[in-house]
mmCIF file of C-alpha atoms in Angstrom:
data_model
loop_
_atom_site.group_PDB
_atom_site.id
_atom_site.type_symbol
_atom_site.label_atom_id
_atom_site.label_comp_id
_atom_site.label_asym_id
_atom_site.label_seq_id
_atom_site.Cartn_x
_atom_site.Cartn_y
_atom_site.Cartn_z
ATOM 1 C CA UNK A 1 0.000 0.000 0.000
ATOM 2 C CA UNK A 2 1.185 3.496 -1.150
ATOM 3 C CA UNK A 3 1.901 5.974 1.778
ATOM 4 C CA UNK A 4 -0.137 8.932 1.835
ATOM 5 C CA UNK A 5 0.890 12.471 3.091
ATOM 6 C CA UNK A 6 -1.267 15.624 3.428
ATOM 7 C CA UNK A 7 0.498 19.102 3.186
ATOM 8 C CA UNK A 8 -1.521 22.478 4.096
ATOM 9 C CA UNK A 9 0.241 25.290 2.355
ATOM 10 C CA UNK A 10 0.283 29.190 3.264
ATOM 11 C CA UNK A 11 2.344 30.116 0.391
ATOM 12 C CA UNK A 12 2.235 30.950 -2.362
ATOM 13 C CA UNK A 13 -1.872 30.681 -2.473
ATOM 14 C CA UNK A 14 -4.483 32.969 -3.971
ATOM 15 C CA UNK A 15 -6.750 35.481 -2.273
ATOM 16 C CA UNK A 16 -10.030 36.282 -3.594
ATOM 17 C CA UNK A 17 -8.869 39.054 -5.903
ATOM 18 C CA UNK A 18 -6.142 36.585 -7.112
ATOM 19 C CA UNK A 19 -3.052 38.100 -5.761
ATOM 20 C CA UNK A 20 -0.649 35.828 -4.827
ATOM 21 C CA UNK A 21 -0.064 36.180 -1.272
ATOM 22 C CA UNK A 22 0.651 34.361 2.425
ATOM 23 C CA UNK A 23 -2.056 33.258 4.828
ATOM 24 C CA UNK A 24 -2.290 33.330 8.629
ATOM 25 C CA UNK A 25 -1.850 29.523 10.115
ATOM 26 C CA UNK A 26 -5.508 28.785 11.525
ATOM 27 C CA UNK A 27 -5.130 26.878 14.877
ATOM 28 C CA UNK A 28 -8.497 25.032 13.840
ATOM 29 C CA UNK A 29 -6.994 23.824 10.619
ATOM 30 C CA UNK A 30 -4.021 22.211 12.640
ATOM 31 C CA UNK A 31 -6.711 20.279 15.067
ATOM 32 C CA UNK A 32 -9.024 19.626 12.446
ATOM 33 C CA UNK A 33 -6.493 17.990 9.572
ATOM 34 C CA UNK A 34 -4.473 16.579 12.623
ATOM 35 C CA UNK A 35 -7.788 14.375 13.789
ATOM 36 C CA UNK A 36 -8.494 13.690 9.828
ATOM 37 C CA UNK A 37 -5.448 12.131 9.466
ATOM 38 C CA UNK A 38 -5.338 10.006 12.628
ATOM 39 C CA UNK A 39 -8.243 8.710 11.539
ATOM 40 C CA UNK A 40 -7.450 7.916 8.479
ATOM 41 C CA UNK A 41 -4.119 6.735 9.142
ATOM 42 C CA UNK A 42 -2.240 9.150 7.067
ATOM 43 C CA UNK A 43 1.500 9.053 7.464
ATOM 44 C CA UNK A 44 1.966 12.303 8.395
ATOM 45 C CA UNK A 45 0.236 16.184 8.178
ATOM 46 C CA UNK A 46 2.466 19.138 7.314
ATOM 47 C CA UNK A 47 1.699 22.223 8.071
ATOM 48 C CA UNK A 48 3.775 24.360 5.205
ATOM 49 C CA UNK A 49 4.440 28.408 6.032
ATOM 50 C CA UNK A 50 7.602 30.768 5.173
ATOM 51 C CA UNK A 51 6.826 32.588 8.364
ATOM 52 C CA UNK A 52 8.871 30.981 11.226
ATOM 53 C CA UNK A 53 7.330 32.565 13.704
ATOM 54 C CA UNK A 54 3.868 30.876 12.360
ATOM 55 C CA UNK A 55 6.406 27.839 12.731
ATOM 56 C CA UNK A 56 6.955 28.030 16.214
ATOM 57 C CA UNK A 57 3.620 28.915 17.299
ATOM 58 C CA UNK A 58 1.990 25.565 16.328
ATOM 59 C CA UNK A 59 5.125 24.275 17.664
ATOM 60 C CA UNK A 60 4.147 25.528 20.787
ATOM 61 C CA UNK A 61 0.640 24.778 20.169
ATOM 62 C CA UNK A 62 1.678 21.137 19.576
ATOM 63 C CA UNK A 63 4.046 20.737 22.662
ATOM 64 C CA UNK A 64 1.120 21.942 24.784
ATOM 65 C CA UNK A 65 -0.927 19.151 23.891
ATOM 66 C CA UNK A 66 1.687 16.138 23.731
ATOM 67 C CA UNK A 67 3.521 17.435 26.743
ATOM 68 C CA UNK A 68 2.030 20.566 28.603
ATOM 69 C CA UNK A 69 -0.830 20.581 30.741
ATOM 70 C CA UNK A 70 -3.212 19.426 27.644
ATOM 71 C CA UNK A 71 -1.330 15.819 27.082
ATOM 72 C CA UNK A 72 -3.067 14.564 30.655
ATOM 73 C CA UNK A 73 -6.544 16.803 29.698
ATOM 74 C CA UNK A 74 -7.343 15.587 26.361
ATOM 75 C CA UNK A 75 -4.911 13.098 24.922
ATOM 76 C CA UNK A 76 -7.155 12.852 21.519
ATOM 77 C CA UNK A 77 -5.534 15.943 20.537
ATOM 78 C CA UNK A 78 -1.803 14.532 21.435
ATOM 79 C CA UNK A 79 -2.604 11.107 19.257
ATOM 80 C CA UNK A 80 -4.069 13.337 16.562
ATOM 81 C CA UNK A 81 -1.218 16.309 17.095
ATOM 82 C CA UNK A 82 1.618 13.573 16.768
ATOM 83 C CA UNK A 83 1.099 13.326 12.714
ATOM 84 C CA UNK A 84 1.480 17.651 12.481
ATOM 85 C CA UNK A 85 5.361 18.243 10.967
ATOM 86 C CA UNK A 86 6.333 22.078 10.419
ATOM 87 C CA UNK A 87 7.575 23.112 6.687
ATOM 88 C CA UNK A 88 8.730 26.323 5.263
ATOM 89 C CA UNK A 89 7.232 25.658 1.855
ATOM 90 C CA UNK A 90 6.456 22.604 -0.527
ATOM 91 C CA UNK A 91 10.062 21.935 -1.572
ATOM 92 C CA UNK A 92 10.889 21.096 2.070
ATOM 93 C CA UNK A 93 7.688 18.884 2.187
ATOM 94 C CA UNK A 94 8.985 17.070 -0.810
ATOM 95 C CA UNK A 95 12.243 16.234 0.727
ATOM 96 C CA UNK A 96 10.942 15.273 3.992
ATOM 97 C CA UNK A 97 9.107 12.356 2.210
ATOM 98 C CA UNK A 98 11.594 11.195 0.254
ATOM 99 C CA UNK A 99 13.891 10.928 2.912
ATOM 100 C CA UNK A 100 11.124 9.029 4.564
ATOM 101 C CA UNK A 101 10.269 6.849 1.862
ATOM 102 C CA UNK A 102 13.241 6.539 -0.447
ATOM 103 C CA UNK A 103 11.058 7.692 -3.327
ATOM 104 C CA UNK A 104 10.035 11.118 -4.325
ATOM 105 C CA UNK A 105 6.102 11.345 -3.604
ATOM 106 C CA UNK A 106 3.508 11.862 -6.724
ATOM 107 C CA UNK A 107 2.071 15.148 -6.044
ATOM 108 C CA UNK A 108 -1.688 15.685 -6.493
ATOM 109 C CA UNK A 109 -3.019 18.606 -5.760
ATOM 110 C CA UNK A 110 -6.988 19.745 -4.505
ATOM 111 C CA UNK A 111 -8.713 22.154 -6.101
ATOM 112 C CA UNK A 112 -12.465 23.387 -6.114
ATOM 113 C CA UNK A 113 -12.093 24.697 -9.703
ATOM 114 C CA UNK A 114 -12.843 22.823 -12.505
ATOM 115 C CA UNK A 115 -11.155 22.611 -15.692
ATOM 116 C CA UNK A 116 -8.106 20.290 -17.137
ATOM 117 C CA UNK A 117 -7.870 16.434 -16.612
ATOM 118 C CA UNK A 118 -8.515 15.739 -13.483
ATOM 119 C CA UNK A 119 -7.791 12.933 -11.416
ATOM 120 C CA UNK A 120 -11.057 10.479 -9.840
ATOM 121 C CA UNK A 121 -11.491 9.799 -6.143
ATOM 122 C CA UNK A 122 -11.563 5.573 -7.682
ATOM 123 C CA UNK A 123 -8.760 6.009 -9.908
ATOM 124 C CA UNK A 124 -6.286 7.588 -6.589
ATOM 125 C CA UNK A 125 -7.747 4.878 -3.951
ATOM 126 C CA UNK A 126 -7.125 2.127 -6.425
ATOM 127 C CA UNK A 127 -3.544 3.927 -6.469
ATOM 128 C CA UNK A 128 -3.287 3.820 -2.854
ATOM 129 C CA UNK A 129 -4.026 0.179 -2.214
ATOM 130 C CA UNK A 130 -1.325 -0.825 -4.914
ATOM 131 C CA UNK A 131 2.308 -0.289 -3.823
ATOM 132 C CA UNK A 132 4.172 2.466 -5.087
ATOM 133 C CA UNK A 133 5.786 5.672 -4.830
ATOM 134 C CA UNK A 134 4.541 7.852 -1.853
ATOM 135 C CA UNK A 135 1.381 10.246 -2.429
ATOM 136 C CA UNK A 136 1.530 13.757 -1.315
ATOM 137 C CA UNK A 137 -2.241 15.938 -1.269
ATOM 138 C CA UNK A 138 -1.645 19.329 -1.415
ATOM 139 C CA UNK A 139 -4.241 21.869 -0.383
ATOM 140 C CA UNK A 140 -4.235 25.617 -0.515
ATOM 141 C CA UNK A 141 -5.312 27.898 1.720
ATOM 142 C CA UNK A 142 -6.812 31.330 1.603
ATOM 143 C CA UNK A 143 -8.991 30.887 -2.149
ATOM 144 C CA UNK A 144 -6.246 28.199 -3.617
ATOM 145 C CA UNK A 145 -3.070 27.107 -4.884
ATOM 146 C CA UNK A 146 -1.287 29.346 -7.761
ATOM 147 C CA UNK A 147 -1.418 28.394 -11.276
ATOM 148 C CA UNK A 148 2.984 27.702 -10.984
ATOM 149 C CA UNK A 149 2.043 25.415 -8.180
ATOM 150 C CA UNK A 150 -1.023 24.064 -10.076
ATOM 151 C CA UNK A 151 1.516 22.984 -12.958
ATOM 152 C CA UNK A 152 3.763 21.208 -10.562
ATOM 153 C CA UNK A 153 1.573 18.940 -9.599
ATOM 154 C CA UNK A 154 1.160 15.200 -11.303
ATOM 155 C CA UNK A 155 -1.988 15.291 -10.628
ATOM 156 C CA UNK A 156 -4.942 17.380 -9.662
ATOM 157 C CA UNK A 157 -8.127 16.104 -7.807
ATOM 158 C CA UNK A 158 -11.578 16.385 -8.989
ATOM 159 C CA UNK A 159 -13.382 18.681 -7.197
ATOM 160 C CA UNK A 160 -16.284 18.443 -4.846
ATOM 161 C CA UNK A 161 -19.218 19.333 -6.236
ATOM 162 C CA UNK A 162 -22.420 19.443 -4.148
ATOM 163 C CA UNK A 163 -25.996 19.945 -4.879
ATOM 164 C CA UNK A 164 -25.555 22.851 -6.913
ATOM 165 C CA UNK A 165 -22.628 25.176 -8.135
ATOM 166 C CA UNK A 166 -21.754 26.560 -4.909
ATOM 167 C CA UNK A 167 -18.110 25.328 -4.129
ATOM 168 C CA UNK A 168 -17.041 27.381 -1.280
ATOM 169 C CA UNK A 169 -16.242 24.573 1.643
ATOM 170 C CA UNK A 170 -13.694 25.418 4.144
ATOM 171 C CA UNK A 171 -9.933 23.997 4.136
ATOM 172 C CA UNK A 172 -11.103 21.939 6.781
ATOM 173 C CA UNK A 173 -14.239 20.320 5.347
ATOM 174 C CA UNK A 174 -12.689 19.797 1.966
ATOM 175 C CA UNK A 175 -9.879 17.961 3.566
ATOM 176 C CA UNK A 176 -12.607 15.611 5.694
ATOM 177 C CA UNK A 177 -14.782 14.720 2.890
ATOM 178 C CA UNK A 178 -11.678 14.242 0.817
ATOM 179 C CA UNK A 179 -10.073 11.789 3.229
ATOM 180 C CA UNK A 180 -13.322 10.055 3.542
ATOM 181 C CA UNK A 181 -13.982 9.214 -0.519
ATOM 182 C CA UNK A 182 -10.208 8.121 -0.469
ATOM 183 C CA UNK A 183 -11.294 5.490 2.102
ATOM 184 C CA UNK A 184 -14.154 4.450 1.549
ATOM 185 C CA UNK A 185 -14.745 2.499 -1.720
ATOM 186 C CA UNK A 186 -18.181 3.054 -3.771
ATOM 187 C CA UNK B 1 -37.603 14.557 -1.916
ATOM 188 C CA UNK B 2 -37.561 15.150 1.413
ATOM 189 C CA UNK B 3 -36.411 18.171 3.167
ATOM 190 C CA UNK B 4 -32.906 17.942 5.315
ATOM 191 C CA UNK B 5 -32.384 20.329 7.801
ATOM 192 C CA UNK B 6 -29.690 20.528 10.400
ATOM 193 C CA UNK B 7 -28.880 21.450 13.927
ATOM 194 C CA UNK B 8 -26.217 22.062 16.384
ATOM 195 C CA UNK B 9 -26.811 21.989 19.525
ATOM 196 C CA UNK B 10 -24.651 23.187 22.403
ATOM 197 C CA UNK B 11 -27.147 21.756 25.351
ATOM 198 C CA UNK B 12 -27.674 19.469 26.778
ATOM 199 C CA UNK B 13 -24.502 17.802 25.538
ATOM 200 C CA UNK B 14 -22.070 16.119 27.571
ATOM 201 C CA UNK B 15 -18.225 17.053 28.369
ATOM 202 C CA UNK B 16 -15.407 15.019 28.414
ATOM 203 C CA UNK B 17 -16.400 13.293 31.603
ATOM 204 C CA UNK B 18 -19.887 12.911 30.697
ATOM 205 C CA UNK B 19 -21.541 16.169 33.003
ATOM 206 C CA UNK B 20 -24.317 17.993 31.542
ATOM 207 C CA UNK B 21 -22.924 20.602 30.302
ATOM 208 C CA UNK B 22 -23.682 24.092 27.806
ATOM 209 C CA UNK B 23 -20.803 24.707 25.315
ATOM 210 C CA UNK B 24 -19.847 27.874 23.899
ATOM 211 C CA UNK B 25 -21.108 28.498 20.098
ATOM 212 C CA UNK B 26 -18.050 28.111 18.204
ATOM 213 C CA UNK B 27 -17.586 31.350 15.244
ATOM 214 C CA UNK B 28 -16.087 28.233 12.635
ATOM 215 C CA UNK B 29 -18.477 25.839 13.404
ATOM 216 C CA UNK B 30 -21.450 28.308 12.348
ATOM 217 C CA UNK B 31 -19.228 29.313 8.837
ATOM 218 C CA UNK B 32 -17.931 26.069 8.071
ATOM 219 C CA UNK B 33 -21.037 24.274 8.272
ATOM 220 C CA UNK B 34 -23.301 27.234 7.115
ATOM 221 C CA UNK B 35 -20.998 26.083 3.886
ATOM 222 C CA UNK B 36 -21.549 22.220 3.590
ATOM 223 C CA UNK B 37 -25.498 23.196 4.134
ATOM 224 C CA UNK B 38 -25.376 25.828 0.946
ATOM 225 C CA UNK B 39 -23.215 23.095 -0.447
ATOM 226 C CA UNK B 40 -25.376 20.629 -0.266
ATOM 227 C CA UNK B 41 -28.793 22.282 -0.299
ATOM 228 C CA UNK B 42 -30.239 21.670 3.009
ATOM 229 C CA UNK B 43 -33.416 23.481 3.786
ATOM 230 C CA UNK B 44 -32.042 25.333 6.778
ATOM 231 C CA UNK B 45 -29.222 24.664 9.750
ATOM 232 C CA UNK B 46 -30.227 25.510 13.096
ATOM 233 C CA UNK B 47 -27.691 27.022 15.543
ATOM 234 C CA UNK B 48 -29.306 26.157 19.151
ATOM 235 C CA UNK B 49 -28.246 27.211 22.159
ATOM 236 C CA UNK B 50 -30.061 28.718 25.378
ATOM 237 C CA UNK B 51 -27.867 31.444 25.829
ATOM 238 C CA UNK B 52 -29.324 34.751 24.392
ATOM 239 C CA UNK B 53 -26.028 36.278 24.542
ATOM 240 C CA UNK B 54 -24.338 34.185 22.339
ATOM 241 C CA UNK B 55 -27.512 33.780 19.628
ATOM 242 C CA UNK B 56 -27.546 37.728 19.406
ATOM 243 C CA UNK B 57 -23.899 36.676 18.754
ATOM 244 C CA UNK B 58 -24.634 34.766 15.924
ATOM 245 C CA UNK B 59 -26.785 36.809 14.871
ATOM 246 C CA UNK B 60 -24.678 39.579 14.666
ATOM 247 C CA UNK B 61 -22.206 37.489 12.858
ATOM 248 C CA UNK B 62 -24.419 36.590 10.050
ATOM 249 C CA UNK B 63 -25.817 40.742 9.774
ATOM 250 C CA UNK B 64 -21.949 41.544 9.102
ATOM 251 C CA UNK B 65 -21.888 39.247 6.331
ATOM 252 C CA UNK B 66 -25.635 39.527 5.055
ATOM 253 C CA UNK B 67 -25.546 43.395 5.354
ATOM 254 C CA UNK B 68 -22.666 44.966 6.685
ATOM 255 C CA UNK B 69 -19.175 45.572 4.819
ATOM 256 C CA UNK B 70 -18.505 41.820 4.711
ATOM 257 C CA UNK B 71 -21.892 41.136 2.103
ATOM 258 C CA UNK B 72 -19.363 42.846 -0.404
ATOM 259 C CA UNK B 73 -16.240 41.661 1.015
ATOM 260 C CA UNK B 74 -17.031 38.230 0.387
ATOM 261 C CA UNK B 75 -20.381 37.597 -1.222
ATOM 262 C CA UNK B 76 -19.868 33.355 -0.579
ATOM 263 C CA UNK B 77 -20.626 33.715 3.400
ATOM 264 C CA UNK B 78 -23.272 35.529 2.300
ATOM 265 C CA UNK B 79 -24.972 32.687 -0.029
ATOM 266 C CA UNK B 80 -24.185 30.227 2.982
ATOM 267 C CA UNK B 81 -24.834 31.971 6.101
ATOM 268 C CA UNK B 82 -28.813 32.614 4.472
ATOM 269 C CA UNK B 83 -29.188 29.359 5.613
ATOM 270 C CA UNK B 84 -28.613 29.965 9.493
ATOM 271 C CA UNK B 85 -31.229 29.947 12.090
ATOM 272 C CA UNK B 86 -31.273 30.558 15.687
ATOM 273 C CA UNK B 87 -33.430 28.993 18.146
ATOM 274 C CA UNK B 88 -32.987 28.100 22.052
ATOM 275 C CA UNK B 89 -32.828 24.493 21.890
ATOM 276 C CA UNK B 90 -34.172 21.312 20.176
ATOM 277 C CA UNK B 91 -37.690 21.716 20.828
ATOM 278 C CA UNK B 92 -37.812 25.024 19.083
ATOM 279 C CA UNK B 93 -36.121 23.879 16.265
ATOM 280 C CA UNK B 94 -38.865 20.968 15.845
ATOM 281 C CA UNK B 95 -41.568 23.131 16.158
ATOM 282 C CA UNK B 96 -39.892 25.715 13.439
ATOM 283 C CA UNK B 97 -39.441 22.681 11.264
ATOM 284 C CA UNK B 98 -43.043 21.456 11.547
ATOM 285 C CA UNK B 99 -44.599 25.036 10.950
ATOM 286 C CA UNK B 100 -42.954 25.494 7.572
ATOM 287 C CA UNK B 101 -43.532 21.950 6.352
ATOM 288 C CA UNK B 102 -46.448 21.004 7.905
ATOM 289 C CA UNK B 103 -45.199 17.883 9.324
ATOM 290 C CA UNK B 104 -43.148 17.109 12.406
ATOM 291 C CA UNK B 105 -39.301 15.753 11.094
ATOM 292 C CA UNK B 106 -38.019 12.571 11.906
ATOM 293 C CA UNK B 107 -34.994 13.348 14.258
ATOM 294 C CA UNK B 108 -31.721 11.412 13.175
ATOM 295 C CA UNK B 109 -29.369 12.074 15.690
ATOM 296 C CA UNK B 110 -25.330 11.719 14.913
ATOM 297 C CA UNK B 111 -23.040 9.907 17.059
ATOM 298 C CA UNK B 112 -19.019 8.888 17.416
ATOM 299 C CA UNK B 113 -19.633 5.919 19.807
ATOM 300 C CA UNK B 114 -20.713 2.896 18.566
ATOM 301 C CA UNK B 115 -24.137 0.715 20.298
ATOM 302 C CA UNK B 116 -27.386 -0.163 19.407
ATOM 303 C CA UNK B 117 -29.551 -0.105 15.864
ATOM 304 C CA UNK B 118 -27.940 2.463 13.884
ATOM 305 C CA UNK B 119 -29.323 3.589 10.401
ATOM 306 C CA UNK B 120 -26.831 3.405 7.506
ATOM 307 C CA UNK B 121 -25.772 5.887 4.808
ATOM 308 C CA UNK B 122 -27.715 4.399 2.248
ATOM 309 C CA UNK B 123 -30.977 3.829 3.803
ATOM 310 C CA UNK B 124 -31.005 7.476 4.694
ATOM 311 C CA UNK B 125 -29.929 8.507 1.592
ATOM 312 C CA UNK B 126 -33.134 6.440 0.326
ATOM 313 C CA UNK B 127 -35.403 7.681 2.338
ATOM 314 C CA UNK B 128 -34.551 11.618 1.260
ATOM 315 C CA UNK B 129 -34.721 11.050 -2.233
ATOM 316 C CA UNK B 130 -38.406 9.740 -1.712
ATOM 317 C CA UNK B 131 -41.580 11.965 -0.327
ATOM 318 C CA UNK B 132 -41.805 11.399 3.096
ATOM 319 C CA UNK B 133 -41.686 13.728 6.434
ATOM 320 C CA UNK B 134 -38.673 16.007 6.977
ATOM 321 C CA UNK B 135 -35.775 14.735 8.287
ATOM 322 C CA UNK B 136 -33.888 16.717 11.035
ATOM 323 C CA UNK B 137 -29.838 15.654 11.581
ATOM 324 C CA UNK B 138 -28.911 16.225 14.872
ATOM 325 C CA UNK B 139 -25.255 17.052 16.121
ATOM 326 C CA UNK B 140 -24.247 17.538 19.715
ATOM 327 C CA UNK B 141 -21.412 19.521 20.266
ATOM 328 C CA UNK B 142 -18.312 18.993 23.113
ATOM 329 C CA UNK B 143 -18.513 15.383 23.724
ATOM 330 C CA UNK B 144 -22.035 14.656 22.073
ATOM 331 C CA UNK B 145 -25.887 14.442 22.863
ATOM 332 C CA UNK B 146 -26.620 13.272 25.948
ATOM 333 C CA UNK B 147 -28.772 9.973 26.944
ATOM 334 C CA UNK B 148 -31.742 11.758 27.103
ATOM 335 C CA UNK B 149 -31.600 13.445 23.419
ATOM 336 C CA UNK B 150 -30.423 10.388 22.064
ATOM 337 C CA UNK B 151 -34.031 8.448 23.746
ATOM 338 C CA UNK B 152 -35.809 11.008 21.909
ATOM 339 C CA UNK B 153 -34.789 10.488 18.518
ATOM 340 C CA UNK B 154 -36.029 8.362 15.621
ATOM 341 C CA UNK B 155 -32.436 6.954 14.358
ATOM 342 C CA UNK B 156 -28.936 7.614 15.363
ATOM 343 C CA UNK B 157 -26.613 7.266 12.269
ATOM 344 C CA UNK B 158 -24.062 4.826 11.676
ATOM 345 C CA UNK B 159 -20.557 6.703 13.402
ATOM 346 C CA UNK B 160 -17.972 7.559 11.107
ATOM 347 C CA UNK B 161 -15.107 4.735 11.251
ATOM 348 C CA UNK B 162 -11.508 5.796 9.560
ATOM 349 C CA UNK B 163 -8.735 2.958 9.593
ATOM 350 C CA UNK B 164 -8.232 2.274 13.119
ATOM 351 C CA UNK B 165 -10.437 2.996 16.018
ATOM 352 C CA UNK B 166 -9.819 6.805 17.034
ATOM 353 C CA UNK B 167 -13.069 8.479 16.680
ATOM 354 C CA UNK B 168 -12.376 11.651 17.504
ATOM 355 C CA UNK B 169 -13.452 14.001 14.869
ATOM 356 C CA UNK B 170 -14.458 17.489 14.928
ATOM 357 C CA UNK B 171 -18.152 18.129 14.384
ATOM 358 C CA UNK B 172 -17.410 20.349 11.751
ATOM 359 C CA UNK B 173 -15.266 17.309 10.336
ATOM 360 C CA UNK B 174 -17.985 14.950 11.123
ATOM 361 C CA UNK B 175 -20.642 17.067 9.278
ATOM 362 C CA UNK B 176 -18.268 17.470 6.294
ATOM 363 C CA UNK B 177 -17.962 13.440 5.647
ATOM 364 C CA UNK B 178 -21.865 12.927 6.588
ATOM 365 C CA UNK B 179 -23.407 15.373 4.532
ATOM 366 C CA UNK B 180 -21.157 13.991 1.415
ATOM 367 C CA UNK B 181 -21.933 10.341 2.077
ATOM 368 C CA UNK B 182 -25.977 11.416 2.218
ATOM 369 C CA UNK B 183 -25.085 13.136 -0.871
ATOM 370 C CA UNK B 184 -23.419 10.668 -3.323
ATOM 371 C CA UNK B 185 -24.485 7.026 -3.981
ATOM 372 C CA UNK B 186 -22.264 4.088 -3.644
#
């Protein structure tokens, strides 16, 4: 079975008007993706952002929870908390894995926009349960990845479409129902 | 096709050592699922809670975004936060269901702990897609409904399982995955 690796990146993304700029690290994104991937077993959750003092603050937030006064008060956030690893930007992500690993990851990037080939939720589980290189999701925050990071990417997901053409889901939820097609065969 | 509607409720849930207890109303919870519900067309998503202080919070919250400088800011909380309802606790929320469909709902409650008859994804999916009574998903908030909700209910859902057995998912996670998997066949 392929390992699987989630990275949450602050640079460079899009805002609305799309500039290309640097978000804020959301604490709830860290707790949120954190649980996500302990339950679904990924290999590890990195939060990606040029701004080291960003860095140190989940650090911080982290070694609260696995060894401050929150690892004895709620040790579901040390189990989850134990996956987060701290990047400066994608490159460093990419690295980290294939030190890991031995291979470089295939990158495959989320998006809520449509357009291009994209890749099926099927087509990457089937992926996953073969071995094989490493896979690395990538996910954008602020309103999404950058056309040069776009074009890095082997691969980009399909996105989620609901009931209608609204496709405006948090980080946080598009991670979770993500996660969950990639597990759960249909 | 049956209506969906939602609600959160932050009493009578239960903390981490299963007291009674009233949580706070949590500003990403409201935004993030005000999303999935204008994602996936529910008929409305009630925020409950019996403190008046924190509805008019809400409340507030949703006027900034409706009507204030943030309805041009960023027009996409707008579209979702329409959606939003306040009302003081489950009771209220039944009776505001049954006055604008003119039928009580059927009360599915949502649950991480396993136990008991639980209704699967696909025979609730079923039941939506045909005419029938509303259906009302309930979500408890800190560590979930208490006893006593869960009695009153019609169905409590299947819990989410990942790989392994942590179950300890954000609601906002939780309502990400089961509002998909009510969504999409398999």
């Amino acid at each position: 079975m392929a390992r699987l690796y989630l990275a949450l990146l602050h640079h460079p993304v899009l805002d609305k008007n799309g500039a290309v700029v640097t978000t804020a690290v959301t604490n709830m994104d860290v707790h949120d993706i954190a649980r996500l991937a302990r339950t679904f077993e990924l290999d590890g959750f990195y939060v990606a952002t040029p701004v080291e003092t960003l860095r140190r603050l989940v650090q911080r937030i982290i070694h609260h929870w696995e060894e401050g006064w929150g690892a004895t008060y709620n040790a579901t956030r040390k189990d989850a908390l134990a996956l987060v690893r701290l990047a400066p930007d994608l490159d460093a992500v990419i690295t980290d894995v294939e030190r890991e690993c031995g291979a470089l990851p295939r990158l495959v990037a989320t998006s809520a926009r449509d357009g291009g080939d994209r890749l099926g939720y099927d087509a990457l589980r089937e992926r996953l349960a073969a071995p094989g290189p490493p896979v690395l999701l990538v996910f954008g925050t602020g309103w999404g990845l950058t056309r040069e990071l776009l074009d890095r990417m082997d691969d980009v997901l399909e996105p989620i479409r609901g009931r209608g053409d609204y496709n405006h889901l948090s980080v946080r939820s598009a991670a979770a129902i993500i996660l969950d097609r990639l597990h759960r065969p249909r």
